[in-house]
């Protein structure tokens, strides 16, 4: 959400929610207001108007940009402070944005209710990750896409952001296991990129970029 990563998950617990409320409480945007570069690159896959779910959208940079492209966007996050800033950003740019306050440890969107799910640096602890991923994949309509960018375990060699706990970093094998039987893999790339996303994500990073498609 996205609540993008800093050193914790986007808010799987009340403690983490307080953490993200605190991090989003300033006037600046922790991860900037520009959309994620991978999302911009892959956006042509989503014909407008698509119904798009953006879990862990934090202060709204990705959800608002998608709304500007003509999509019907639902931004979900565990931080009420972040979602307030997302609504303010949407109002500033003159686009509608539906926001939902929720906890990815148990929150479930309606099945087959979205054309796309966008997960940008939404890192979850192992205890809830697989089930949360499966609930989000189940929200896709036939042929719907899940676009994901996250930090790879080799990100521990860099200081550009992300969890410092290797169990919260994602590999292609981990994602294939999480979405097995639900999504067809269309892309699985991992490597180095240069991040420029507000003060929270700056510099060389090692990421995974993954796209899955629900069966038609």
GROMACS .gro file of C-alpha atoms in nm:
model
  216
    1UNK     CA    1   0.000   0.000   0.000
    2UNK     CA    2   0.211   0.183  -0.090
    3UNK     CA    3   0.269   0.207   0.234
    4UNK     CA    4   0.597   0.135   0.070
    5UNK     CA    5   0.856  -0.036   0.280
    6UNK     CA    6   1.084   0.142   0.523
    7UNK     CA    7   1.186  -0.116   0.780
    8UNK     CA    8   0.851  -0.277   0.858
    9UNK     CA    9   0.552  -0.422   0.675
   10UNK     CA   10   0.287  -0.179   0.549
   11UNK     CA   11   0.077  -0.230   0.864
   12UNK     CA   12  -0.013  -0.586   0.950
   13UNK     CA   13  -0.057  -0.499   1.318
   14UNK     CA   14  -0.172  -0.208   1.530
   15UNK     CA   15   0.189  -0.141   1.626
   16UNK     CA   16   0.290  -0.116   1.259
   17UNK     CA   17  -0.009   0.107   1.192
   18UNK     CA   18   0.120   0.349   1.453
   19UNK     CA   19   0.463   0.330   1.292
   20UNK     CA   20   0.324   0.425   0.951
   21UNK     CA   21   0.096   0.694   1.091
   22UNK     CA   22   0.406   0.851   1.243
   23UNK     CA   23   0.607   0.821   0.922
   24UNK     CA   24   0.330   0.975   0.714
   25UNK     CA   25   0.252   1.254   0.960
   26UNK     CA   26   0.482   1.517   0.806
   27UNK     CA   27   0.389   1.759   0.533
   28UNK     CA   28   0.628   1.594   0.287
   29UNK     CA   29   0.549   1.265   0.113
   30UNK     CA   30   0.776   0.986   0.237
   31UNK     CA   31   0.802   0.821  -0.104
   32UNK     CA   32   0.726   1.128  -0.312
   33UNK     CA   33   0.418   1.197  -0.520
   34UNK     CA   34   0.543   1.055  -0.851
   35UNK     CA   35   0.431   0.703  -0.946
   36UNK     CA   36   0.653   0.399  -0.927
   37UNK     CA   37   0.863   0.362  -1.244
   38UNK     CA   38   0.777  -0.006  -1.296
   39UNK     CA   39   0.407   0.077  -1.270
   40UNK     CA   40   0.441   0.352  -1.531
   41UNK     CA   41   0.628   0.114  -1.762
   42UNK     CA   42   0.363  -0.157  -1.732
   43UNK     CA   43   0.054   0.067  -1.724
   44UNK     CA   44  -0.020   0.016  -2.097
   45UNK     CA   45  -0.124  -0.338  -2.002
   46UNK     CA   46  -0.427  -0.184  -1.825
   47UNK     CA   47  -0.683  -0.042  -2.067
   48UNK     CA   48  -0.880   0.241  -1.907
   49UNK     CA   49  -1.116   0.245  -1.739
   50UNK     CA   50  -1.002  -0.056  -1.537
   51UNK     CA   51  -1.099  -0.127  -1.178
   52UNK     CA   52  -0.763  -0.124  -0.999
   53UNK     CA   53  -0.686  -0.219  -0.638
   54UNK     CA   54  -0.370  -0.072  -0.484
   55UNK     CA   55  -0.306  -0.239  -0.145
   56UNK     CA   56  -0.053  -0.065   0.076
   57UNK     CA   57  -0.083   0.259  -0.121
   58UNK     CA   58   0.036   0.473   0.170
   59UNK     CA   59   0.014   0.839   0.077
   60UNK     CA   60  -0.142   0.759  -0.258
   61UNK     CA   61   0.127   0.826  -0.517
   62UNK     CA   62   0.040   0.521  -0.727
   63UNK     CA   63  -0.335   0.519  -0.680
   64UNK     CA   64  -0.369   0.887  -0.766
   65UNK     CA   65  -0.155   0.848  -1.078
   66UNK     CA   66  -0.365   0.552  -1.192
   67UNK     CA   67  -0.679   0.760  -1.139
   68UNK     CA   68  -0.524   1.031  -1.357
   69UNK     CA   69  -0.490   0.771  -1.633
   70UNK     CA   70  -0.866   0.715  -1.625
   71UNK     CA   71  -0.889   0.411  -1.398
   72UNK     CA   72  -1.134   0.350  -1.114
   73UNK     CA   73  -0.896   0.310  -0.820
   74UNK     CA   74  -0.936   0.170  -0.470
   75UNK     CA   75  -0.636   0.254  -0.250
   76UNK     CA   76  -0.612   0.038   0.063
   77UNK     CA   77  -0.373   0.093   0.352
   78UNK     CA   78  -0.331   0.040   0.725
   79UNK     CA   79  -0.249   0.405   0.796
   80UNK     CA   80  -0.534   0.651   0.829
   81UNK     CA   81  -0.281   0.935   0.811
   82UNK     CA   82  -0.144   0.803   0.483
   83UNK     CA   83  -0.492   0.769   0.333
   84UNK     CA   84  -0.582   1.124   0.435
   85UNK     CA   85  -0.278   1.246   0.243
   86UNK     CA   86  -0.378   1.026  -0.049
   87UNK     CA   87  -0.719   1.192  -0.058
   88UNK     CA   88  -0.555   1.534  -0.039
   89UNK     CA   89  -0.328   1.445  -0.333
   90UNK     CA   90  -0.626   1.318  -0.533
   91UNK     CA   91  -0.819   1.639  -0.464
   92UNK     CA   92  -0.518   1.848  -0.566
   93UNK     CA   93  -0.500   1.663  -0.898
   94UNK     CA   94  -0.874   1.661  -0.952
   95UNK     CA   95  -0.937   1.286  -0.962
   96UNK     CA   96  -1.161   1.054  -0.760
   97UNK     CA   97  -0.998   0.800  -0.530
   98UNK     CA   98  -1.172   0.546  -0.312
   99UNK     CA   99  -0.977   0.468   0.006
  100UNK     CA  100  -1.015   0.174   0.243
  101UNK     CA  101  -0.853   0.147   0.586
  102UNK     CA  102  -0.762  -0.215   0.651
  103UNK     CA  103  -0.511  -0.468   0.778
  104UNK     CA  104  -0.357  -0.703   0.525
  105UNK     CA  105  -0.335  -0.977   0.787
  106UNK     CA  106  -0.708  -1.036   0.746
  107UNK     CA  107  -0.853  -0.786   0.495
  108UNK     CA  108  -1.005  -0.946   0.188
  109UNK     CA  109  -1.145  -0.771  -0.121
  110UNK     CA  110  -1.450  -0.921  -0.288
  111UNK     CA  111  -1.359  -1.209  -0.522
  112UNK     CA  112  -1.336  -1.129  -0.893
  113UNK     CA  113  -1.396  -0.757  -0.832
  114UNK     CA  114  -1.088  -0.596  -0.993
  115UNK     CA  115  -0.915  -0.593  -1.330
  116UNK     CA  116  -0.574  -0.536  -1.172
  117UNK     CA  117  -0.395  -0.542  -0.837
  118UNK     CA  118  -0.084  -0.327  -0.797
  119UNK     CA  119   0.162  -0.414  -0.517
  120UNK     CA  120   0.454  -0.174  -0.489
  121UNK     CA  121   0.707  -0.248  -0.214
  122UNK     CA  122   0.441  -0.406   0.007
  123UNK     CA  123   0.651  -0.636   0.226
  124UNK     CA  124   0.464  -0.866   0.462
  125UNK     CA  125   0.593  -1.098   0.735
  126UNK     CA  126   0.596  -1.470   0.651
  127UNK     CA  127   0.317  -1.546   0.897
  128UNK     CA  128   0.062  -1.355   0.688
  129UNK     CA  129   0.224  -1.308   0.346
  130UNK     CA  130   0.106  -1.613   0.152
  131UNK     CA  131  -0.254  -1.592   0.269
  132UNK     CA  132  -0.266  -1.217   0.203
  133UNK     CA  133  -0.126  -1.268  -0.146
  134UNK     CA  134  -0.383  -1.538  -0.221
  135UNK     CA  135  -0.671  -1.318  -0.104
  136UNK     CA  136  -0.549  -1.036  -0.328
  137UNK     CA  137  -0.506  -1.267  -0.628
  138UNK     CA  138  -0.860  -1.396  -0.573
  139UNK     CA  139  -0.986  -1.039  -0.622
  140UNK     CA  140  -0.886  -1.051  -0.990
  141UNK     CA  141  -1.142  -1.103  -1.262
  142UNK     CA  142  -1.062  -1.359  -1.536
  143UNK     CA  143  -0.762  -1.231  -1.728
  144UNK     CA  144  -0.684  -0.973  -1.460
  145UNK     CA  145  -0.325  -0.875  -1.382
  146UNK     CA  146  -0.121  -0.854  -1.064
  147UNK     CA  147   0.177  -0.618  -1.094
  148UNK     CA  148   0.436  -0.638  -0.818
  149UNK     CA  149   0.768  -0.474  -0.744
  150UNK     CA  150   0.948  -0.553  -0.422
  151UNK     CA  151   1.294  -0.577  -0.273
  152UNK     CA  152   1.492  -0.896  -0.337
  153UNK     CA  153   1.703  -1.055  -0.059
  154UNK     CA  154   2.014  -0.904  -0.224
  155UNK     CA  155   1.873  -0.564  -0.123
  156UNK     CA  156   2.039  -0.624   0.215
  157UNK     CA  157   2.361  -0.517   0.041
  158UNK     CA  158   2.213  -0.172  -0.024
  159UNK     CA  159   2.090   0.119   0.187
  160UNK     CA  160   1.821   0.253  -0.045
  161UNK     CA  161   1.526   0.129   0.160
  162UNK     CA  162   1.332  -0.179   0.255
  163UNK     CA  163   1.314  -0.424   0.545
  164UNK     CA  164   1.635  -0.537   0.709
  165UNK     CA  165   1.478  -0.878   0.776
  166UNK     CA  166   1.556  -1.124   0.497
  167UNK     CA  167   1.233  -1.315   0.562
  168UNK     CA  168   1.037  -1.010   0.443
  169UNK     CA  169   1.219  -0.986   0.109
  170UNK     CA  170   1.087  -1.155  -0.204
  171UNK     CA  171   1.236  -1.390  -0.463
  172UNK     CA  172   1.078  -1.527  -0.783
  173UNK     CA  173   1.053  -1.870  -0.622
  174UNK     CA  174   0.867  -1.731  -0.321
  175UNK     CA  175   0.614  -1.548  -0.537
  176UNK     CA  176   0.559  -1.849  -0.761
  177UNK     CA  177   0.478  -2.054  -0.451
  178UNK     CA  178   0.245  -1.789  -0.310
  179UNK     CA  179   0.041  -1.758  -0.632
  180UNK     CA  180   0.062  -2.122  -0.745
  181UNK     CA  181  -0.263  -2.241  -0.898
  182UNK     CA  182  -0.404  -1.886  -0.911
  183UNK     CA  183  -0.190  -1.680  -1.148
  184UNK     CA  184   0.005  -1.748  -1.465
  185UNK     CA  185   0.349  -1.590  -1.450
  186UNK     CA  186   0.408  -1.337  -1.727
  187UNK     CA  187   0.723  -1.172  -1.591
  188UNK     CA  188   0.979  -1.258  -1.325
  189UNK     CA  189   1.283  -1.031  -1.335
  190UNK     CA  190   1.527  -0.947  -1.061
  191UNK     CA  191   1.821  -0.711  -1.073
  192UNK     CA  192   1.957  -0.368  -0.989
  193UNK     CA  193   1.768  -0.044  -1.045
  194UNK     CA  194   1.817   0.315  -0.928
  195UNK     CA  195   1.534   0.437  -0.708
  196UNK     CA  196   1.431   0.802  -0.682
  197UNK     CA  197   1.110   0.788  -0.477
  198UNK     CA  198   1.109   1.064  -0.218
  199UNK     CA  199   1.339   1.042   0.084
  200UNK     CA  200   1.232   0.683   0.160
  201UNK     CA  201   1.373   0.513  -0.151
  202UNK     CA  202   1.693   0.661  -0.289
  203UNK     CA  203   1.983   0.501  -0.471
  204UNK     CA  204   2.086   0.162  -0.605
  205UNK     CA  205   1.847  -0.118  -0.514
  206UNK     CA  206   1.803  -0.487  -0.593
  207UNK     CA  207   1.441  -0.557  -0.677
  208UNK     CA  208   1.210  -0.819  -0.820
  209UNK     CA  209   0.951  -0.726  -1.079
  210UNK     CA  210   0.676  -0.981  -1.119
  211UNK     CA  211   0.353  -0.996  -1.319
  212UNK     CA  212   0.087  -1.263  -1.293
  213UNK     CA  213  -0.240  -1.312  -1.480
  214UNK     CA  214  -0.561  -1.477  -1.361
  215UNK     CA  215  -0.689  -1.750  -1.592
  216UNK     CA  216  -0.925  -1.620  -1.858
   0.00000   0.00000   0.00000
